[in-house]
Amino acid sequence: MRVVRISCVGTRHLSPPSSSSVRGCDAHSDDASASASASSAGLITTDADDVSCSSTPSWRIKKSLTCVCFNRKRAYERICSNLTPLQEERLKRLRKRMKNYFDASQPDHQDALRALWSATYPGEKLQALVSDQWKNMGWQGKDPSTDFRGAGFISLENLLFFAKTFSTSYQRLLKKQGGKRAAWEYPFAVAGVNITFMIMQMLDLEALKPRSFLRLVFLQMLSENEWAFDLLYCVAFAVMDKQWLDKNATYMEFNDVLRCTRGQLERELMMDDVFRIEDMPSFSLLS
């Protein structure tokens, strides 16, 4: 089988609050040429090139190609950028979710917030949609709707999916249980919004045509499970918290931890024996 030649280029990464990188992170420099797509809520900053903790190269597919081949599982496998009807439909629905901005005036968005509260604090009554109670969950103020500007309504859906699907892990991360915690911890809910935004950037889902193997691999996973994005979110949150503990990180190092989390996710998604999100080694962190 003929192997298509591809070119490797650098990618743009989010900048940390300081120029220092997280302890224990083996970083390499990128000559970035892409521009940042949006600003996220809370902790993440944009508009600067920086370093990546991933040892996985970012592959770009030449515009003239419709299919590429790469060596995986000891044999050449064909992954096409021409999507199947099922992939097209599921990607279309996922993009629609990504473009749905949070609107506090919409009843279904209000209901989703109430559902998140109930899943997070069962048995505790929410006084109002705008309340100081939300600060306990890790929102920046008493109105969580102001924190969704970076990732939109899907970031709320991701949190709700996590709370309902892996309630034990969700509560452990919410309550900062396990390990030696920092005196200045990351805010749980705002961190979740940033994780959604990071995954959207990593998978390059808004591009009209696939530009990376990573996105093509994910689309294969999406055809197997429509909730692949939400499952990946849960894995990413668990990986981020583990990285946080392993590095003894503090609040000001959150962006560095997030970059290293992205690097680990990229490496695991490209492993030979990973066909589904459930096959990722870090999926075992969830319970």
mmCIF file of C-alpha atoms in Angstrom, residues 97-218:
data_model
loop_
_atom_site.group_PDB
_atom_site.id
_atom_site.type_symbol
_atom_site.label_atom_id
_atom_site.label_comp_id
_atom_site.label_asym_id
_atom_site.label_seq_id
_atom_site.Cartn_x
_atom_site.Cartn_y
_atom_site.Cartn_z
ATOM 1 C CA ARG A 97 -23.841 22.028 20.290
ATOM 2 C CA MET A 98 -20.526 23.896 20.172
ATOM 3 C CA LYS A 99 -22.144 26.962 18.593
ATOM 4 C CA ASN A 100 -24.976 27.112 21.097
ATOM 5 C CA TYR A 101 -24.192 30.044 23.374
ATOM 6 C CA PHE A 102 -25.510 30.026 26.907
ATOM 7 C CA ASP A 103 -28.602 32.191 27.234
ATOM 8 C CA ALA A 104 -29.863 32.702 30.775
ATOM 9 C CA SER A 105 -33.262 33.768 29.422
ATOM 10 C CA GLN A 106 -33.955 30.391 27.773
ATOM 11 C CA PRO A 107 -36.011 28.001 29.931
ATOM 12 C CA ASP A 108 -34.069 24.904 28.781
ATOM 13 C CA HIS A 109 -30.774 26.548 29.740
ATOM 14 C CA GLN A 110 -32.216 27.488 33.129
ATOM 15 C CA ASP A 111 -33.407 23.898 33.575
ATOM 16 C CA ALA A 112 -29.916 22.607 32.735
ATOM 17 C CA LEU A 113 -28.414 24.819 35.441
ATOM 18 C CA ARG A 114 -30.925 23.532 37.976
ATOM 19 C CA ALA A 115 -30.185 19.960 36.880
ATOM 20 C CA LEU A 116 -26.465 20.585 37.372
ATOM 21 C CA TRP A 117 -27.090 21.876 40.863
ATOM 22 C CA SER A 118 -29.271 18.875 41.745
ATOM 23 C CA ALA A 119 -26.690 16.422 40.389
ATOM 24 C CA THR A 120 -23.884 18.195 42.245
ATOM 25 C CA TYR A 121 -25.638 18.798 45.558
ATOM 26 C CA PRO A 122 -28.479 16.257 45.827
ATOM 27 C CA GLY A 123 -30.838 17.121 48.625
ATOM 28 C CA GLU A 124 -29.652 20.755 48.887
ATOM 29 C CA LYS A 125 -32.118 23.311 47.580
ATOM 30 C CA LEU A 126 -30.918 25.995 45.162
ATOM 31 C CA GLN A 127 -32.263 29.348 46.315
ATOM 32 C CA ALA A 128 -32.076 31.074 42.924
ATOM 33 C CA LEU A 129 -30.334 30.887 39.548
ATOM 34 C CA VAL A 130 -28.319 33.901 40.671
ATOM 35 C CA SER A 131 -27.047 33.048 44.127
ATOM 36 C CA ASP A 132 -23.882 32.995 46.196
ATOM 37 C CA GLN A 133 -24.405 29.233 46.447
ATOM 38 C CA TRP A 134 -22.828 28.810 43.000
ATOM 39 C CA LYS A 135 -19.467 29.962 44.338
ATOM 40 C CA ASN A 136 -19.230 26.708 46.289
ATOM 41 C CA MET A 137 -19.137 24.835 42.973
ATOM 42 C CA GLY A 138 -16.243 26.917 41.696
ATOM 43 C CA TRP A 139 -17.926 29.602 39.620
ATOM 44 C CA GLN A 140 -16.339 33.052 39.715
ATOM 45 C CA GLY A 141 -19.432 34.802 40.995
ATOM 46 C CA LYS A 142 -23.027 34.270 41.980
ATOM 47 C CA ASP A 143 -24.184 34.129 38.346
ATOM 48 C CA PRO A 144 -22.605 31.139 36.543
ATOM 49 C CA SER A 145 -23.925 32.321 33.169
ATOM 50 C CA THR A 146 -21.103 34.884 33.008
ATOM 51 C CA ASP A 147 -18.510 32.080 32.946
ATOM 52 C CA PHE A 148 -19.799 30.321 29.823
ATOM 53 C CA ARG A 149 -18.554 32.859 27.292
ATOM 54 C CA GLY A 150 -15.520 30.768 26.297
ATOM 55 C CA ALA A 151 -17.158 27.431 25.533
ATOM 56 C CA GLY A 152 -20.902 28.032 25.524
ATOM 57 C CA PHE A 153 -23.758 25.785 26.567
ATOM 58 C CA ILE A 154 -21.864 22.596 25.731
ATOM 59 C CA SER A 155 -19.562 23.225 28.700
ATOM 60 C CA LEU A 156 -22.606 23.075 30.974
ATOM 61 C CA GLU A 157 -23.738 19.891 29.207
ATOM 62 C CA ASN A 158 -20.272 18.402 29.747
ATOM 63 C CA LEU A 159 -20.368 19.109 33.486
ATOM 64 C CA LEU A 160 -23.857 17.657 33.748
ATOM 65 C CA PHE A 161 -22.826 14.550 31.787
ATOM 66 C CA PHE A 162 -19.831 14.078 34.093
ATOM 67 C CA ALA A 163 -21.961 14.493 37.216
ATOM 68 C CA LYS A 164 -24.533 11.935 36.083
ATOM 69 C CA THR A 165 -22.274 9.384 34.366
ATOM 70 C CA PHE A 166 -19.314 9.241 36.740
ATOM 71 C CA SER A 167 -20.771 10.622 39.940
ATOM 72 C CA THR A 168 -18.071 9.181 42.215
ATOM 73 C CA SER A 169 -15.221 10.770 40.255
ATOM 74 C CA TYR A 170 -17.203 13.982 39.841
ATOM 75 C CA GLN A 171 -17.752 14.350 43.573
ATOM 76 C CA ARG A 172 -14.129 13.449 44.342
ATOM 77 C CA LEU A 173 -12.828 16.188 42.049
ATOM 78 C CA LEU A 174 -15.463 18.673 43.199
ATOM 79 C CA LYS A 175 -14.542 18.162 46.852
ATOM 80 C CA LYS A 176 -10.795 17.982 46.084
ATOM 81 C CA GLN A 177 -10.475 14.596 47.717
ATOM 82 C CA GLY A 178 -7.345 12.497 47.464
ATOM 83 C CA GLY A 179 -3.707 13.542 47.362
ATOM 84 C CA LYS A 180 -1.986 16.531 48.880
ATOM 85 C CA ARG A 181 -3.989 19.538 47.739
ATOM 86 C CA ALA A 182 -2.618 23.013 47.163
ATOM 87 C CA ALA A 183 -3.471 25.874 49.465
ATOM 88 C CA TRP A 184 -4.763 27.770 46.390
ATOM 89 C CA GLU A 185 -6.836 25.242 44.430
ATOM 90 C CA TYR A 186 -8.311 25.568 40.950
ATOM 91 C CA PRO A 187 -12.032 26.471 40.892
ATOM 92 C CA PHE A 188 -13.849 23.303 39.872
ATOM 93 C CA ALA A 189 -16.611 24.630 37.600
ATOM 94 C CA VAL A 190 -14.501 27.236 35.791
ATOM 95 C CA ALA A 191 -11.829 24.587 35.239
ATOM 96 C CA GLY A 192 -14.508 22.466 33.586
ATOM 97 C CA VAL A 193 -15.358 25.258 31.134
ATOM 98 C CA ASN A 194 -11.684 25.609 30.240
ATOM 99 C CA ILE A 195 -11.381 21.858 29.657
ATOM 100 C CA THR A 196 -14.275 21.960 27.176
ATOM 101 C CA PHE A 197 -12.596 24.818 25.320
ATOM 102 C CA MET A 198 -9.250 22.997 25.290
ATOM 103 C CA ILE A 199 -10.758 19.839 23.783
ATOM 104 C CA MET A 200 -12.524 21.809 21.059
ATOM 105 C CA GLN A 201 -9.212 23.402 20.099
ATOM 106 C CA MET A 202 -7.289 20.135 20.320
ATOM 107 C CA LEU A 203 -9.688 18.312 17.985
ATOM 108 C CA ASP A 204 -9.980 21.238 15.558
ATOM 109 C CA LEU A 205 -13.679 20.529 15.215
ATOM 110 C CA GLU A 206 -14.667 23.888 13.768
ATOM 111 C CA ALA A 207 -12.497 23.484 10.653
ATOM 112 C CA LEU A 208 -14.460 22.673 7.507
ATOM 113 C CA LYS A 209 -12.008 19.924 6.527
ATOM 114 C CA PRO A 210 -9.907 17.643 8.750
ATOM 115 C CA ARG A 211 -6.377 18.998 9.153
ATOM 116 C CA SER A 212 -4.927 16.492 11.589
ATOM 117 C CA PHE A 213 -4.806 12.765 12.245
ATOM 118 C CA LEU A 214 -6.041 13.411 15.768
ATOM 119 C CA ARG A 215 -9.320 14.784 14.493
ATOM 120 C CA LEU A 216 -9.708 11.896 12.052
ATOM 121 C CA VAL A 217 -9.111 9.400 14.845
ATOM 122 C CA PHE A 218 -11.710 11.153 16.992
#
